[in-house]
XYZ file of C-alpha atoms in Angstrom:
332
model
C 96.527 126.597 86.026
C 95.271 129.961 84.842
C 97.437 132.839 83.686
C 96.026 134.855 86.600
C 97.349 132.392 89.155
C 100.763 132.311 87.486
C 100.818 136.091 87.547
C 99.891 136.102 91.241
C 102.852 133.898 92.011
C 105.370 135.851 89.943
C 104.307 139.186 91.399
C 103.615 137.855 94.873
C 100.238 137.689 96.558
C 98.463 139.616 99.307
C 97.066 137.346 102.031
C 94.293 137.831 104.582
C 94.468 135.245 107.364
C 91.433 135.232 109.659
C 91.694 133.562 113.085
C 95.395 133.547 112.224
C 96.735 132.053 115.457
C 100.515 131.734 115.251
C 100.544 132.422 111.486
C 101.060 128.852 110.278
C 99.395 129.938 107.042
C 102.363 132.221 106.412
C 104.787 129.377 107.129
C 102.913 127.108 104.728
C 102.781 129.619 101.880
C 106.494 130.275 102.231
C 107.218 126.539 102.348
C 105.269 126.162 99.100
C 107.526 128.790 97.515
C 104.856 131.467 97.244
C 105.978 135.067 97.520
C 103.946 137.161 99.978
C 103.718 140.902 99.426
C 101.343 141.734 102.284
C 100.177 139.426 105.068
C 97.205 140.659 107.101
C 96.728 138.743 110.355
C 93.410 138.885 112.214
C 93.972 137.490 115.718
C 93.099 138.492 119.294
C 94.782 135.837 121.486
C 97.637 137.623 123.338
C 99.810 134.496 123.404
C 99.456 133.892 119.674
C 100.206 137.574 119.055
C 103.305 137.348 121.273
C 104.566 134.480 119.101
C 103.808 136.487 115.970
C 105.646 139.508 117.370
C 108.686 137.387 118.208
C 109.059 136.602 114.510
C 107.439 139.434 112.580
C 107.447 142.634 114.651
C 110.076 144.125 112.353
C 108.623 142.743 109.129
C 107.051 145.559 107.055
C 104.930 143.080 105.069
C 103.257 141.650 108.191
C 100.228 143.529 109.531
C 98.212 142.690 112.648
C 94.623 143.846 112.085
C 92.856 142.670 115.240
C 89.430 141.170 115.842
C 87.696 139.516 112.892
C 84.436 141.179 113.947
C 85.999 144.591 113.320
C 87.539 143.753 109.931
C 86.142 145.901 107.117
C 86.716 144.052 103.848
C 86.884 147.349 101.975
C 90.230 147.996 103.654
C 91.681 144.825 102.080
C 90.403 144.804 98.520
C 93.978 144.210 97.362
C 93.887 140.690 98.865
C 94.390 137.737 96.507
C 93.981 134.888 99.008
C 91.929 134.457 102.190
C 92.712 131.593 104.570
C 91.015 130.731 107.837
C 90.297 128.070 110.412
C 87.328 129.404 112.354
C 86.696 128.265 115.964
C 85.511 124.672 116.238
C 84.625 124.560 119.950
C 80.926 123.787 119.423
C 81.553 121.793 116.223
C 83.996 119.135 117.408
C 82.909 115.764 118.792
C 85.587 116.222 121.476
C 83.336 118.821 123.115
C 80.668 116.513 124.534
C 79.085 119.305 126.629
C 78.166 121.639 123.760
C 77.604 120.442 120.190
C 75.477 123.443 119.210
C 77.478 123.746 116.001
C 77.352 126.959 114.013
C 74.776 128.308 116.448
C 77.383 128.210 119.220
C 78.956 131.442 120.542
C 82.454 130.659 119.241
C 81.783 128.594 116.133
C 79.282 131.100 114.745
C 82.247 133.422 114.120
C 82.465 131.537 110.819
C 79.754 133.904 109.621
C 82.127 136.842 110.140
C 84.431 135.152 107.642
C 81.477 134.675 105.276
C 80.707 138.394 105.565
C 84.288 139.333 104.748
C 84.568 136.886 101.836
C 81.287 138.128 100.356
C 82.326 141.771 100.625
C 85.746 141.079 99.117
C 84.205 139.202 96.201
C 81.550 141.878 95.596
C 83.617 145.026 96.012
C 87.037 144.167 94.612
C 87.912 146.001 91.420
C 90.837 143.843 90.357
C 90.520 141.324 87.529
C 92.565 138.875 89.551
C 90.684 135.861 90.854
C 90.100 135.772 94.604
C 91.116 132.451 96.153
C 90.248 131.082 99.577
C 90.925 128.127 101.870
C 88.798 127.249 104.919
C 89.788 124.591 107.471
C 87.660 123.001 110.166
C 87.160 119.727 112.031
C 86.282 116.456 110.329
C 84.018 115.435 113.219
C 81.362 118.138 112.820
C 77.743 117.158 112.283
C 76.489 116.764 108.717
C 74.139 119.760 109.033
C 77.078 121.998 109.942
C 79.256 120.633 107.147
C 76.410 121.284 104.707
C 76.050 124.839 106.050
C 79.762 125.486 105.527
C 79.503 124.192 101.971
C 76.327 126.126 101.201
C 77.591 129.455 102.542
C 80.887 129.200 100.680
C 79.346 127.948 97.424
C 76.959 130.909 97.464
C 80.032 133.142 97.199
C 82.343 130.958 95.098
C 80.588 128.621 92.676
C 83.779 126.617 92.173
C 84.055 125.685 95.866
C 85.097 122.098 96.503
C 85.639 120.117 99.675
C 88.463 117.718 100.516
C 89.005 115.621 103.642
C 92.596 115.119 104.766
C 94.234 113.448 107.734
C 97.471 115.258 108.559
C 99.021 111.845 109.181
C 99.580 111.759 105.414
C 102.500 114.153 105.863
C 102.953 114.503 109.635
C 103.649 112.171 112.575
C 100.214 112.887 114.101
C 96.596 112.228 113.216
C 94.570 115.376 112.626
C 91.484 114.878 110.493
C 90.268 118.074 108.895
C 87.890 119.348 106.229
C 89.139 121.902 103.700
C 86.936 124.047 101.476
C 88.683 125.918 98.679
C 88.467 127.180 95.124
C 92.133 126.519 94.392
C 92.007 124.174 91.376
C 93.370 120.638 91.313
C 93.590 120.338 95.086
C 93.861 116.810 96.382
C 95.293 114.650 99.130
C 98.998 115.406 99.751
C 101.591 112.889 98.653
C 102.153 110.571 101.622
C 105.268 111.148 103.703
C 105.437 108.317 106.191
C 107.208 110.056 109.055
C 106.569 108.232 112.326
C 105.926 109.547 115.817
C 109.051 107.789 117.117
C 111.228 109.695 114.644
C 110.475 113.096 116.178
C 110.867 112.374 119.903
C 113.968 113.668 121.680
C 114.191 110.753 124.110
C 112.054 107.790 125.118
C 109.800 105.430 123.185
C 106.266 105.472 121.786
C 103.820 102.680 121.027
C 101.976 104.250 118.089
C 103.149 105.020 114.568
C 101.216 108.302 114.669
C 100.425 110.499 117.649
C 96.862 111.432 118.522
C 95.388 114.700 117.361
C 96.824 117.595 119.355
C 94.493 119.365 121.759
C 94.861 122.581 123.697
C 95.354 120.622 126.908
C 96.983 117.299 127.618
C 96.791 114.502 130.155
C 98.383 114.257 133.589
C 101.559 112.554 134.739
C 99.687 110.711 137.489
C 96.773 108.705 136.066
C 96.785 110.097 132.522
C 97.761 106.740 131.064
C 94.250 105.449 131.755
C 92.661 108.380 129.919
C 95.149 107.909 127.092
C 94.012 104.345 126.450
C 90.360 104.472 127.476
C 89.520 107.769 125.742
C 92.310 107.891 123.138
C 93.220 111.404 124.295
C 96.667 112.952 124.610
C 100.095 111.558 123.797
C 102.635 109.694 125.885
C 106.352 108.998 125.549
C 107.681 106.104 127.639
C 110.982 105.926 129.474
C 111.722 102.282 128.623
C 111.216 100.437 125.359
C 110.373 97.274 127.270
C 107.363 99.000 128.850
C 106.366 100.640 125.552
C 106.247 97.189 123.931
C 103.819 95.769 126.511
C 100.161 95.296 125.602
C 97.699 97.933 126.777
C 96.366 95.620 129.497
C 99.882 94.898 130.777
C 100.732 98.608 130.849
C 97.642 99.501 132.864
C 98.371 96.726 135.349
C 102.064 97.597 135.756
C 101.858 101.372 135.858
C 100.390 101.904 139.379
C 103.337 100.022 140.896
C 105.841 102.087 138.878
C 104.119 105.316 139.922
C 104.126 104.280 143.602
C 107.808 103.353 143.445
C 108.705 106.726 141.883
C 107.110 108.664 144.743
C 105.688 111.178 142.272
C 102.476 112.842 143.465
C 101.883 115.388 140.743
C 103.072 118.386 142.688
C 103.260 121.585 140.621
C 106.538 123.414 140.063
C 108.506 120.360 141.156
C 111.544 121.314 139.066
C 111.418 118.513 136.518
C 112.649 119.131 132.995
C 110.152 118.454 130.215
C 112.328 115.532 129.049
C 112.413 113.874 132.499
C 110.192 110.965 133.575
C 109.159 112.014 137.110
C 106.602 109.227 137.479
C 109.209 106.651 136.477
C 107.250 105.618 133.408
C 106.164 108.246 130.897
C 106.239 111.930 130.032
C 104.242 114.216 127.783
C 105.571 115.581 124.492
C 107.671 118.719 124.827
C 106.836 121.983 123.074
C 109.519 121.169 120.505
C 108.035 117.727 119.860
C 104.541 119.208 119.529
C 105.908 121.608 116.904
C 107.227 118.611 115.011
C 103.877 116.824 115.268
C 102.349 119.811 113.438
C 105.301 120.173 111.007
C 106.023 123.605 112.468
C 109.737 124.503 112.239
C 111.819 123.667 115.298
C 111.986 126.626 117.648
C 109.203 128.634 116.031
C 107.149 128.333 119.219
C 109.478 126.570 121.651
C 112.139 129.310 121.487
C 109.749 132.193 122.220
C 110.755 133.487 125.672
C 107.682 135.541 126.583
C 105.008 132.789 126.507
C 104.500 130.044 129.097
C 104.800 126.377 128.189
C 101.082 125.844 128.794
C 100.146 128.663 126.442
C 102.645 127.528 123.825
C 101.036 124.077 123.803
C 97.564 125.609 123.498
C 98.715 127.756 120.584
C 100.187 124.747 118.789
C 97.043 122.714 119.448
C 94.951 125.355 117.672
C 97.338 125.704 114.724
C 97.150 124.335 111.194
C 99.404 121.508 110.059
C 101.950 123.439 108.011
C 102.800 120.730 105.478
C 99.134 120.014 104.692
C 98.441 123.684 103.953
C 101.648 123.932 101.924
C 100.457 121.037 99.788
C 96.988 122.529 99.301
C 98.290 125.929 98.169
C 101.051 124.525 95.988
C 99.118 125.119 92.778
C 99.582 128.848 93.229
C 103.057 128.171 91.842
C 101.868 126.977 88.439
């Protein structure tokens, strides 16, 4: 590792996080033992900002800087590290209705990040090396992946790409691509934590949960979507049911649902750890934090955000332990 990087770590670094969400980049850097002098957060989602404010409103090193489209790189020439996960709505294979890729209205915001990175690289006066890390979905089309690589390599010749499934260090699958110029970046050391280990009550039938999405499946017929489309996550009330084959579960469930009397009525007063349909429940906010290796309570204890919006915020977040592993070489 270069003397410059060692110096960055000893003195602390200034960070620009674009599309910052709930600031998981900050959590990851701190987990990796990296001192942060200034953290500039570009985010516009009011729920994500409410979660940020719950933790950092009194922190003089934390600065909310608003919409990425309004960010002038010349205001942040002191930045040592830029991290971002630009919108993937038109890039992901999950979105079957619109796979327009980087031409899409949300996903094309990546080019705002390119603009900022280029301006930072061109205009900075410091001799310190500028580092970056870009995250996006594994399932994008090859032409979009090549565009990401080309745009970033045009700015940073030492750009390299790694593919990582968060299941290496987390209890959930989350396949992502990472572009960076941090040297010696590789796949994190495996930590075989299982889905069952993080649930508060109940039983699961997979070693790793599915990738987290902004929305989940229902408590009425969601079990069919879970198995037929491999979407969402379920936690079962009884181990005996969890151990059944998929075919046996799908045959038995309608009778269990009918017996429970549950009809999917909203605001029915059930706790998130109850099994109102007599069979399964969805992961709680706390359990979803754990699936993303976010510290317990970081999102679940925030009083001013609804459960639905907390789950959406977590679904859009970065896996903290993966990012911590990728940035670890800042320490050396």
